[in-house]
PDB file of C-alpha atoms and ligand atoms in Angstrom:
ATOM      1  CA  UNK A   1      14.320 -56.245  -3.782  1.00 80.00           C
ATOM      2  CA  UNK A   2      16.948 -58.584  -3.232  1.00 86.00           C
ATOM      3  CA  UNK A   3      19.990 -56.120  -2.162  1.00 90.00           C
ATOM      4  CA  UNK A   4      17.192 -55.002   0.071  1.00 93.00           C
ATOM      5  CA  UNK A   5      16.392 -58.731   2.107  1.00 94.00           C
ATOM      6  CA  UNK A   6      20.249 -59.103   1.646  1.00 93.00           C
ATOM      7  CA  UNK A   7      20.752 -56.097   3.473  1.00 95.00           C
ATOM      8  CA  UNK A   8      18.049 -57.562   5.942  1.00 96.00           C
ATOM      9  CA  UNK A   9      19.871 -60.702   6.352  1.00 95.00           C
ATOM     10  CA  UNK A  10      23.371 -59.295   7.043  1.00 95.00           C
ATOM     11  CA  UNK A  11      21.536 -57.179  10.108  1.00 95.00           C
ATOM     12  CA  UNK A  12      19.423 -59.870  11.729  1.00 95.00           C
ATOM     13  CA  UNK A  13      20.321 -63.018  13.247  1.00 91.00           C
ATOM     14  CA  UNK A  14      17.435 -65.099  13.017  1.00 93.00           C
ATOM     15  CA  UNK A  15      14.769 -64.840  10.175  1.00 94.00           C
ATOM     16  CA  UNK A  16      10.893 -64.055  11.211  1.00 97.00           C
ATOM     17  CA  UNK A  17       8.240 -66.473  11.869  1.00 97.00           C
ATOM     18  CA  UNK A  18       5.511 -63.668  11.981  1.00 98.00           C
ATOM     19  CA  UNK A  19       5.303 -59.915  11.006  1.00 98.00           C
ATOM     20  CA  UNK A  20       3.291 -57.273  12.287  1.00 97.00           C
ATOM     21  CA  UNK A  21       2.105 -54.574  10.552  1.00 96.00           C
ATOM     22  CA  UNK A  22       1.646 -52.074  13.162  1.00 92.00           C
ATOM     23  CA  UNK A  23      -1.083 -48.743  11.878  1.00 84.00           C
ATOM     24  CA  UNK A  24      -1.648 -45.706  13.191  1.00 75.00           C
ATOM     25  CA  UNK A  25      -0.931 -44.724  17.028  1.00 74.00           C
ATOM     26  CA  UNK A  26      -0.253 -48.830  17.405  1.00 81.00           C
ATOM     27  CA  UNK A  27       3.518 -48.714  16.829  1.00 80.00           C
ATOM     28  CA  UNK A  28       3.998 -49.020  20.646  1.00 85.00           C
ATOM     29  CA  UNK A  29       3.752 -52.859  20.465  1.00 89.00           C
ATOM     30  CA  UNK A  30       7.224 -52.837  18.993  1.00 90.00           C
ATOM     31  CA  UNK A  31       8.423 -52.451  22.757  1.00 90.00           C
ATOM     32  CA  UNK A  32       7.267 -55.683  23.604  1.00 91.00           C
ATOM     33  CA  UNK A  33      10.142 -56.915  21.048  1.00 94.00           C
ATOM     34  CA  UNK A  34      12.959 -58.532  22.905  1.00 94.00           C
ATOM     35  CA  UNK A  35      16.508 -58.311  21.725  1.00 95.00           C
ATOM     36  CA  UNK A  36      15.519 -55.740  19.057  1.00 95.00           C
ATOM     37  CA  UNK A  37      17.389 -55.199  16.395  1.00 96.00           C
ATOM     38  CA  UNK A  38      16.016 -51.873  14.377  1.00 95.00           C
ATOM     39  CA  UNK A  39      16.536 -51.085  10.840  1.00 95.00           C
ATOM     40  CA  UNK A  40      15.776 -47.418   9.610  1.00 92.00           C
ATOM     41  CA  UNK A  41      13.313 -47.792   6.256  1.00 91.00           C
ATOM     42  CA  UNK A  42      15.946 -45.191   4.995  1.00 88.00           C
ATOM     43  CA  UNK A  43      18.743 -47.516   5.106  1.00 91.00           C
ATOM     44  CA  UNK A  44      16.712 -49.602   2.898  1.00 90.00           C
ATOM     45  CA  UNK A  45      16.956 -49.190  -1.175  1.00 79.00           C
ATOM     46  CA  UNK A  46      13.470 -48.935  -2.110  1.00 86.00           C
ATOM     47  CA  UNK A  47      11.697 -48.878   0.905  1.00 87.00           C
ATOM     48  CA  UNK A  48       8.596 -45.996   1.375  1.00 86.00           C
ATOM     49  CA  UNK A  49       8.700 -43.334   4.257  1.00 81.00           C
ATOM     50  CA  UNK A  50       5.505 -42.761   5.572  1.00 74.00           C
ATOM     51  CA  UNK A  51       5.054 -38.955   5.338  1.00 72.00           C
ATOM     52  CA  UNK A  52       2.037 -39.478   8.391  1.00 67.00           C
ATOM     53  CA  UNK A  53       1.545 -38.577  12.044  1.00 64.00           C
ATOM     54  CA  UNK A  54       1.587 -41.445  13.577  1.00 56.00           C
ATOM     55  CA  UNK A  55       3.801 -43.534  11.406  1.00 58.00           C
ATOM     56  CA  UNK A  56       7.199 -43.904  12.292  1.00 73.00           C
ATOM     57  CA  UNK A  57       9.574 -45.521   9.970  1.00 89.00           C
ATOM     58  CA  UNK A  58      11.237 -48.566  11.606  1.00 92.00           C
ATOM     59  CA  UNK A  59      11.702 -52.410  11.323  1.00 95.00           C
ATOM     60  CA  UNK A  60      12.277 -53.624  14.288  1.00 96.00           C
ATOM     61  CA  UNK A  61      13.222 -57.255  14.859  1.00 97.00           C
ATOM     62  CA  UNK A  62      13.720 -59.743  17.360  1.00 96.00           C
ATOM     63  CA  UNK A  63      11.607 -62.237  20.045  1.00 95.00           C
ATOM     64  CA  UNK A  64       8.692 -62.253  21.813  1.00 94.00           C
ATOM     65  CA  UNK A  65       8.795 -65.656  23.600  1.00 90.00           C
ATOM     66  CA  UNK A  66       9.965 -68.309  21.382  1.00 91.00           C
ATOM     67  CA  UNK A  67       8.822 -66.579  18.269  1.00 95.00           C
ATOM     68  CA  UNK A  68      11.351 -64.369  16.187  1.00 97.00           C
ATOM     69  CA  UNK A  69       9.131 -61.526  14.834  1.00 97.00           C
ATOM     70  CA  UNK A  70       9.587 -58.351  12.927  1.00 97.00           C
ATOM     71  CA  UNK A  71       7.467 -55.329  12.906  1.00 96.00           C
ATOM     72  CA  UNK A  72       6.643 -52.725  10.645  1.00 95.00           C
ATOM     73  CA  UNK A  73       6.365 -49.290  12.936  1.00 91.00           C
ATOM     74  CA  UNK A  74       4.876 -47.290  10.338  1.00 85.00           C
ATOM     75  CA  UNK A  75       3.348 -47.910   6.449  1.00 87.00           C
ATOM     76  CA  UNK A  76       2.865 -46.526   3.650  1.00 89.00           C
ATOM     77  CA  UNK A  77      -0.614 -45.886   2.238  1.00 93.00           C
ATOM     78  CA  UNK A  78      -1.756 -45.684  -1.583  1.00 96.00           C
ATOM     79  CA  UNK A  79      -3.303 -41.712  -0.890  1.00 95.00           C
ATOM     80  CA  UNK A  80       0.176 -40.566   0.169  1.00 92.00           C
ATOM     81  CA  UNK A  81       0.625 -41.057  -3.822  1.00 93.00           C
ATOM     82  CA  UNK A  82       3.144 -42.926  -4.579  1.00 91.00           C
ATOM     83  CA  UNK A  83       1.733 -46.092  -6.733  1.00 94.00           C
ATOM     84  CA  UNK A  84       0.488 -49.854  -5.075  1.00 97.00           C
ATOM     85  CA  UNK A  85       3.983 -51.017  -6.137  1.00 95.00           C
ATOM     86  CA  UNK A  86       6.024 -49.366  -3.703  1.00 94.00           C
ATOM     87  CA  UNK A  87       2.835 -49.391  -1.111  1.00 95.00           C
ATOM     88  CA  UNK A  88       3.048 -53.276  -0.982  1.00 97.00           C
ATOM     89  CA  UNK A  89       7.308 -53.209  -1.400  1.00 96.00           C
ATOM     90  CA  UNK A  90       7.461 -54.155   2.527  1.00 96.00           C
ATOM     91  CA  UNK A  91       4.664 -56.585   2.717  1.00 97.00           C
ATOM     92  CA  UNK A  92       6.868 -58.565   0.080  1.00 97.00           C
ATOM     93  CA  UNK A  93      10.324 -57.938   1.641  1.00 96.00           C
ATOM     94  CA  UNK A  94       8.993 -59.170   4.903  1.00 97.00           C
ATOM     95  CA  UNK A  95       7.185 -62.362   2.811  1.00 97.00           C
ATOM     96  CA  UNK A  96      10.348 -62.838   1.177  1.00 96.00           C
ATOM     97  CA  UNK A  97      12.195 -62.848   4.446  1.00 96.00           C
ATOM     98  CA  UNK A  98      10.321 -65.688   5.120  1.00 96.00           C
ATOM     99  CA  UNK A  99       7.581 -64.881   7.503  1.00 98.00           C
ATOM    100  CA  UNK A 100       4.339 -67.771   7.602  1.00 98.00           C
ATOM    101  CA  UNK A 101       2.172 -65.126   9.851  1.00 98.00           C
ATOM    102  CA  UNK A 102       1.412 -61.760   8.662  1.00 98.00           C
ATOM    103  CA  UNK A 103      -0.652 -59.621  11.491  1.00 98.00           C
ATOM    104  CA  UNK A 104      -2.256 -56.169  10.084  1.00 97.00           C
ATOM    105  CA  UNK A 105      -3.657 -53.603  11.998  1.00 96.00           C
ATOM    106  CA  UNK A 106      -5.397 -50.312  11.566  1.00 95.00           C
ATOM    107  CA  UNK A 107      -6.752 -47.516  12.531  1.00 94.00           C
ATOM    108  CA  UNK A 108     -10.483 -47.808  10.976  1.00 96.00           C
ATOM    109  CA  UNK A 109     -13.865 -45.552  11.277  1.00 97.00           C
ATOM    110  CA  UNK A 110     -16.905 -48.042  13.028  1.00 98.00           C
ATOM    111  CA  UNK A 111     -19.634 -48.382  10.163  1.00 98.00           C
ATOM    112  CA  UNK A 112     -21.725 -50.853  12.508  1.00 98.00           C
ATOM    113  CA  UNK A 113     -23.690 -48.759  14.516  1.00 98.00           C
ATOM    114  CA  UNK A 114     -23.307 -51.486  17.445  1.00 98.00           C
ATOM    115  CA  UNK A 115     -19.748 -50.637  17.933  1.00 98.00           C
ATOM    116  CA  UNK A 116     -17.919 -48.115  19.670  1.00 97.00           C
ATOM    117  CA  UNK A 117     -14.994 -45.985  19.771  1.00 96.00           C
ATOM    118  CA  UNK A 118     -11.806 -47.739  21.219  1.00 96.00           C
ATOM    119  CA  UNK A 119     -13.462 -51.311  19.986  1.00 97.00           C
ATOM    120  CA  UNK A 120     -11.444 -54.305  18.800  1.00 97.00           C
ATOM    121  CA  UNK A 121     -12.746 -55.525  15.508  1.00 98.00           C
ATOM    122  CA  UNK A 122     -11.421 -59.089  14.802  1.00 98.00           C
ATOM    123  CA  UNK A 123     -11.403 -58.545  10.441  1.00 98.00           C
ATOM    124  CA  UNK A 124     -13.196 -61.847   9.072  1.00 98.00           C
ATOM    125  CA  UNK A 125     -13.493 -60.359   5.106  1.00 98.00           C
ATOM    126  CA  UNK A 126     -12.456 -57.064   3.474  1.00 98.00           C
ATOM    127  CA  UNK A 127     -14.209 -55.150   0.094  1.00 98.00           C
ATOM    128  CA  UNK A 128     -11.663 -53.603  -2.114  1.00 98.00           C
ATOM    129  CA  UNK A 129     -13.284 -50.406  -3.266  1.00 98.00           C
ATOM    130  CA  UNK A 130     -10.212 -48.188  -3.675  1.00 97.00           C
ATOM    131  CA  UNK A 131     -10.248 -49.194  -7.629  1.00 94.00           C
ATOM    132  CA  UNK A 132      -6.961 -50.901  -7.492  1.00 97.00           C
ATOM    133  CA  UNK A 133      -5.446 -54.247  -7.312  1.00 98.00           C
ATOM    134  CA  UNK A 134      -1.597 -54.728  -6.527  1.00 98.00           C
ATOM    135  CA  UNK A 135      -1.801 -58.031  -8.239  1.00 98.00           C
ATOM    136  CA  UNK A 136      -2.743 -56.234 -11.413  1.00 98.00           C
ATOM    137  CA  UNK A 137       0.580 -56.259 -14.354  1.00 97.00           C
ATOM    138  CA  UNK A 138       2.467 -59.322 -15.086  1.00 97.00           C
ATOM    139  CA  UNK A 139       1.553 -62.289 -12.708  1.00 97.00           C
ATOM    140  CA  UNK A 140       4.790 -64.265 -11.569  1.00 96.00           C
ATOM    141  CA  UNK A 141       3.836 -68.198 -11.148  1.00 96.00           C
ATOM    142  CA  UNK A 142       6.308 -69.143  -8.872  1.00 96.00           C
ATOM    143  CA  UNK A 143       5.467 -66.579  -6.324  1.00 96.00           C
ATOM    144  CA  UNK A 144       1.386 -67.092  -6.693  1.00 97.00           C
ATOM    145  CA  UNK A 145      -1.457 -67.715  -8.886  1.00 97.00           C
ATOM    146  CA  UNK A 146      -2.890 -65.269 -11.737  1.00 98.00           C
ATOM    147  CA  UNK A 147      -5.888 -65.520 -10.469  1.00 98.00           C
ATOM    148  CA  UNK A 148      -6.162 -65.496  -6.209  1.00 98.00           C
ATOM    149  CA  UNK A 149      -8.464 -67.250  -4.377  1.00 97.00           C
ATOM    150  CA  UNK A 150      -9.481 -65.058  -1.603  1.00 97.00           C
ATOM    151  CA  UNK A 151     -12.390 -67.217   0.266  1.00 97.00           C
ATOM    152  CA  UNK A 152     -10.141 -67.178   3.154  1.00 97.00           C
ATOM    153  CA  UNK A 153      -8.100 -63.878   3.076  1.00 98.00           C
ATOM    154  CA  UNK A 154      -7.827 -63.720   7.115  1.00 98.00           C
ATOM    155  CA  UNK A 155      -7.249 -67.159   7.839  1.00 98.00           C
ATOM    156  CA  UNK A 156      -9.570 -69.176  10.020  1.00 98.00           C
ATOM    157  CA  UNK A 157      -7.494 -70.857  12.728  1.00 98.00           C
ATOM    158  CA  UNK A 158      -5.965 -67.776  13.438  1.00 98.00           C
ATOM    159  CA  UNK A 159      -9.122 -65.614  13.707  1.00 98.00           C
ATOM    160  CA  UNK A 160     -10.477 -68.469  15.961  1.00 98.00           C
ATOM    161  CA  UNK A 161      -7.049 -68.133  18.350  1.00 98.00           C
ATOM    162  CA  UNK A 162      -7.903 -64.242  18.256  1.00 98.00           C
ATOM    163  CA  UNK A 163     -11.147 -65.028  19.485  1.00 98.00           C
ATOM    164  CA  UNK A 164     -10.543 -67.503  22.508  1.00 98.00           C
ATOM    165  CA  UNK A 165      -7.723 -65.122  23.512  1.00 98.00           C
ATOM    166  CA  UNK A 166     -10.020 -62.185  23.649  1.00 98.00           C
ATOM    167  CA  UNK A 167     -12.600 -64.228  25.774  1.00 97.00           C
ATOM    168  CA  UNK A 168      -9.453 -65.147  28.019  1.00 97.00           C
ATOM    169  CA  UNK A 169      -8.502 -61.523  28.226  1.00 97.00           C
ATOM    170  CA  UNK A 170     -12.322 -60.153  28.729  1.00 97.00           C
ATOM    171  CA  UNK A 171     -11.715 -58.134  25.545  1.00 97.00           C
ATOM    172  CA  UNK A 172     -15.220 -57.425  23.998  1.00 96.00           C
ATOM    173  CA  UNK A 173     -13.873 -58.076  20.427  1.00 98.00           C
ATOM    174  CA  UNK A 174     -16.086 -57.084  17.478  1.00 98.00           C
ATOM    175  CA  UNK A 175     -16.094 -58.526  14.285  1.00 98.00           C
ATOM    176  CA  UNK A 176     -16.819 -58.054  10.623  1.00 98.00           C
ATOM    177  CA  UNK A 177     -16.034 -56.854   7.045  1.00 98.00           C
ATOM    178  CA  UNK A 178     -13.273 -53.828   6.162  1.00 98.00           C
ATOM    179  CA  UNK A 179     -13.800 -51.649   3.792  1.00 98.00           C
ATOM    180  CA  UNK A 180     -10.766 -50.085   1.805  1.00 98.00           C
ATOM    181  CA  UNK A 181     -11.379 -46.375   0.648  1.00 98.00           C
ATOM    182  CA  UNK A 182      -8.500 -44.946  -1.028  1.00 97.00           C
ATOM    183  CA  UNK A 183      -8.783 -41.550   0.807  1.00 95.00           C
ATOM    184  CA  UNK A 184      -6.784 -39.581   1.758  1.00 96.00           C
ATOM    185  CA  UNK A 185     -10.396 -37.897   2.354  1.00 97.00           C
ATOM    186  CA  UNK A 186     -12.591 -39.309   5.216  1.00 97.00           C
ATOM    187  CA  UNK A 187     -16.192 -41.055   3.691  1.00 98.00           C
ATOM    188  CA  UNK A 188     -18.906 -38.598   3.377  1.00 97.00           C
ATOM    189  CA  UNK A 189     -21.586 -39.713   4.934  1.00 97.00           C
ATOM    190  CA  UNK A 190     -23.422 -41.032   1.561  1.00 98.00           C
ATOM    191  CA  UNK A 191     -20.552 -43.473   1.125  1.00 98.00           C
ATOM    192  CA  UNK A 192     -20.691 -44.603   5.127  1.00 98.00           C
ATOM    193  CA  UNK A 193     -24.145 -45.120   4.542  1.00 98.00           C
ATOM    194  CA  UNK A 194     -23.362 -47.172   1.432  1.00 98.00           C
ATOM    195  CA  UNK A 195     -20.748 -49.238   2.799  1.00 98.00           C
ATOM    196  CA  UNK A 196     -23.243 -50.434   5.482  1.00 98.00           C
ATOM    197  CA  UNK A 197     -25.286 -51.385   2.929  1.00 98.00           C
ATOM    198  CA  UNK A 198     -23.310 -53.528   1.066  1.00 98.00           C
ATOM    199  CA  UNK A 199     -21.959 -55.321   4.287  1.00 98.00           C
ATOM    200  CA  UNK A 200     -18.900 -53.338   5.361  1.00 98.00           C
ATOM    201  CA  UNK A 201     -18.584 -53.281   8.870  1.00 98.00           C
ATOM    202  CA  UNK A 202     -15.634 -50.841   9.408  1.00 98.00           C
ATOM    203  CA  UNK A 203     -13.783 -48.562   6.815  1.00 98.00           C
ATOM    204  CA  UNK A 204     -10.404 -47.206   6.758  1.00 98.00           C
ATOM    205  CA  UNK A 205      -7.872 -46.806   3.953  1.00 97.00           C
ATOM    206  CA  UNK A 206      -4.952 -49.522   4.078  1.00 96.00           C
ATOM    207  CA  UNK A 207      -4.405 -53.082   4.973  1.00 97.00           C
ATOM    208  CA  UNK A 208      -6.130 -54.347   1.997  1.00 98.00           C
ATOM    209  CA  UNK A 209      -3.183 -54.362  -0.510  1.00 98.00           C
ATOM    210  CA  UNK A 210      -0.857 -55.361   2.284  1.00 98.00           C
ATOM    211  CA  UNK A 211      -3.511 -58.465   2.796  1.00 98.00           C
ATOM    212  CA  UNK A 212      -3.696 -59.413  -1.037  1.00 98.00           C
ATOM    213  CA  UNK A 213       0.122 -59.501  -1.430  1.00 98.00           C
ATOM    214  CA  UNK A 214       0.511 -61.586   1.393  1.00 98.00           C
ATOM    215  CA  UNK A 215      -1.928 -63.891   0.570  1.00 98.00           C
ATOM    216  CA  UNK A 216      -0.565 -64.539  -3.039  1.00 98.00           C
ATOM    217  CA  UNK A 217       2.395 -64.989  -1.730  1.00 98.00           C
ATOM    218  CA  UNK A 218       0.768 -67.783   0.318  1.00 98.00           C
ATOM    219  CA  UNK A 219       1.123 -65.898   4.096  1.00 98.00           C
ATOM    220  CA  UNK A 220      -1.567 -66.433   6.375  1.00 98.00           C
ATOM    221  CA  UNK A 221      -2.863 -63.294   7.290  1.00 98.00           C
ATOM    222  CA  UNK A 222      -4.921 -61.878  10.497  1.00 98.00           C
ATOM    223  CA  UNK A 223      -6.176 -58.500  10.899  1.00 98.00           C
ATOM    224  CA  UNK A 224      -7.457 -56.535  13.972  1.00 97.00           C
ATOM    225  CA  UNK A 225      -8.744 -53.009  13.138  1.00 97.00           C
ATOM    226  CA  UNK A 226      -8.611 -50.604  16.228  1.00 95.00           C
ATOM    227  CA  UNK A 227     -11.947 -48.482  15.924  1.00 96.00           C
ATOM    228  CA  UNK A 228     -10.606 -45.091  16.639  1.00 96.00           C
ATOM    229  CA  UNK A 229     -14.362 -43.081  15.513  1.00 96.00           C
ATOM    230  CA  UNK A 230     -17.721 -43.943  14.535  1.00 97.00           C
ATOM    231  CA  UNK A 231     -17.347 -43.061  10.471  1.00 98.00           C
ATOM    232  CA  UNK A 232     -18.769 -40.246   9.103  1.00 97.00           C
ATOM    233  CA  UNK A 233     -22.330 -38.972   9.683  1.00 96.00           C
ATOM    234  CA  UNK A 234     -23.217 -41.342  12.186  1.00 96.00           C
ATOM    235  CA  UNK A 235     -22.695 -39.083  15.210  1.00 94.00           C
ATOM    236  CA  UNK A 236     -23.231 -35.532  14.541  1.00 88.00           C
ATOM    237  CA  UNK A 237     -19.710 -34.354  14.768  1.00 90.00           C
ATOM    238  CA  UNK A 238     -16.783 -33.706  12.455  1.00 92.00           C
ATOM    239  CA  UNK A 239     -13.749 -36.336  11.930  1.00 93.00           C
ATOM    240  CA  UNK A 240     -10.773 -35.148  13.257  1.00 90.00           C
ATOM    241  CA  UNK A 241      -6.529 -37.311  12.604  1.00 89.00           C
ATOM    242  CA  UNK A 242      -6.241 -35.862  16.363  1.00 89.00           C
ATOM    243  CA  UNK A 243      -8.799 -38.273  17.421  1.00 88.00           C
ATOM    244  CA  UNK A 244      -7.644 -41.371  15.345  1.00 88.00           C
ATOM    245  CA  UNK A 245      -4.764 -40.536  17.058  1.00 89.00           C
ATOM    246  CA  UNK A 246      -5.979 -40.185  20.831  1.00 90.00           C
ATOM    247  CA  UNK A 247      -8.483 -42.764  20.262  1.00 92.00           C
ATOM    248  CA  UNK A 248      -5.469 -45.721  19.457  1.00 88.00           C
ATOM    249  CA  UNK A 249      -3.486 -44.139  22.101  1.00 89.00           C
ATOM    250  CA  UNK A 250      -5.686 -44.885  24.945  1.00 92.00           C
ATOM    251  CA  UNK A 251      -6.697 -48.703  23.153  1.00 93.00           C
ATOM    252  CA  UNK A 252      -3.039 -49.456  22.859  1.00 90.00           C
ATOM    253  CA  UNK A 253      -2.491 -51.710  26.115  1.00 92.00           C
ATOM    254  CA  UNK A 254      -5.623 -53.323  25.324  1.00 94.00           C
ATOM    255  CA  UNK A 255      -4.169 -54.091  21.749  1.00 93.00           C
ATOM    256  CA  UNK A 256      -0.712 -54.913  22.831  1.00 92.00           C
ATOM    257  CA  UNK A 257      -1.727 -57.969  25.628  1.00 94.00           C
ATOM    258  CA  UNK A 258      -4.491 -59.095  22.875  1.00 95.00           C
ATOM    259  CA  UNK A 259      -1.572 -59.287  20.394  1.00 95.00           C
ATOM    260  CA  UNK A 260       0.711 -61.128  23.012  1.00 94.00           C
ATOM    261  CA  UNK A 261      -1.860 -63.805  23.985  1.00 95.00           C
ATOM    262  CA  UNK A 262      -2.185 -64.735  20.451  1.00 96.00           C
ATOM    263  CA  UNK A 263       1.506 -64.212  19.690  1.00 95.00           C
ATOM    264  CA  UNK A 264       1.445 -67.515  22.322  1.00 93.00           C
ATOM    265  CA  UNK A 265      -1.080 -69.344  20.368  1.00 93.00           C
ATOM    266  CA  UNK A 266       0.561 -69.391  17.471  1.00 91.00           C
TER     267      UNK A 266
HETATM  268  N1  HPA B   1     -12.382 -43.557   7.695  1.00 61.28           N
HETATM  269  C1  HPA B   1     -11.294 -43.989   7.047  1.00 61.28           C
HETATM  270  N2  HPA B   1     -10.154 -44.263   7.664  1.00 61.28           N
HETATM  271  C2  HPA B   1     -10.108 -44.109   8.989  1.00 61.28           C
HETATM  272  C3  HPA B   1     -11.205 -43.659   9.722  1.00 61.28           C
HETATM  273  C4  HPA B   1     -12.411 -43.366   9.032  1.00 61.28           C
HETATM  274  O1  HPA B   1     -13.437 -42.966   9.611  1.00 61.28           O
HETATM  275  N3  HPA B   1     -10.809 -43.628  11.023  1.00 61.28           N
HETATM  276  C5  HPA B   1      -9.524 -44.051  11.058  1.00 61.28           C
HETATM  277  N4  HPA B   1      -9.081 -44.336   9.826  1.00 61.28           N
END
């Protein structure tokens, strides 16, 4: 990892106050990046390609106002199949870099029946229920503790910033719990149904590891989830990528001057 952030370092100018992890159909925030530099993830030793529509595979840094930011056009999820380790590699490069802010989004299926496709969903707590921890092996004490407290995962002052710049913006922004399926399958309905039950709000199948890594490495962390479908079996139609795909497409200007009000804030 470090020939990697060296690498980094020689390329950029200024290191990043706050990274965004930008998920499917959302990379187009990048162009709001002033003075961008952009880094290929193949230049980088070590660093996953994203094998899905969608996901492009670029770092691009630079400035948005007075904050230096870098943003992840693209991730890696744990379906694609290539182990937590190397789905949570740039989460730590960019924590190691030296970011304070972490923003994730994603692409998620609406479990609350109250919301609708193209919603906002401001993430306020996540379940893990993919069966796998990236914290789990050999716990390094200088980067974090063993054993993470995670009573404030998506930190409070900045979910309260997201909020008053919504109501500035007249963004109806939703809000509630994220569910992490591994996929790469959509739910069935069974498991939607189940995930309402035991308080999830939204599912989808990243952020979660990217979130845990960045905590223990003591990152604040917000999350917005873009709510590209209702999830499985609650309309009577099949799931279709295209529409995850169409649905982020036409939220992405929404997303992008939500993202840029708070970007102010902070
Ligand atoms: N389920 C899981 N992941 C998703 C969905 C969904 O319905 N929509 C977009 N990503």
């Amino acid at each position: 990892m470090n020939k990697t952030i060296e690498y980094i370092k020689s390329k950029i100018e200024k290191t990043p106050d706050v990274g965004l992890i930008l998920g499917s159909g959302l990379g187009d925030f990048a162009d709001n990046i002033e003075n961008k530099i952009v880094i290929k993830y193949e230049e980088l030793e070590d660093f996953p390609v994203s094998t899905v529509k969608g996901h492009s595979g670029e770092l691009i840094f630079g400035n948005i106002g007075d904050l230096e930011v870098v943003a992840m056009k693209g991730r890696i999820h744990f379906y694609e199949g290539i182990g937590i380790e190397k789905v949570v590699y740039p989460t730590k490069v960019l924590c190691d870099l030296g970011i304070k802010i972490l923003i994730v989004t994603n692409a998620a299926g609406g479990v609350n029946e109250s919301f609708n496709p193209g919603d906002l969903m401001l993430i306020t707590d996540h379940i893990n229920f993919a069966g796998v921890n990236p914290l789990i092996g050999p716990n390094d004490d200088s980067i974090g503790p063993r054993f993470l407290d995670q009573s404030y995962a998506y930190d409070r002052e900045l979910r309260n910033i997201t909020k008053v710049a919504a109501k500035k913006l007249n963004i109806d922004l939703q809000e509630g719990t994220y569910m992490w399926f591994s996929g790469p399958t959509y739910e069935t309905p069974a498991e939607v149904k189940f995930a309402r039950i035991v308080g999830a709000d939204a599912v989808g199948m990243s952020t979660v590891p990217e979130v845990i890594v960045a905590n223990h490495r003591g990152v604040r962390v917000l999350g917005i989830s873009c709510i590209t479908n209702m999830a499985a079996g609650i309309l009577d139609e099949p799931l279709d990528h295209k529409d995850v795909i169409e649905v982020s497409n036409r939220v992405k200007d929404k997303f992008k001057t939500l993202i840029t009000e708070i970007l102010k804030e902070i």
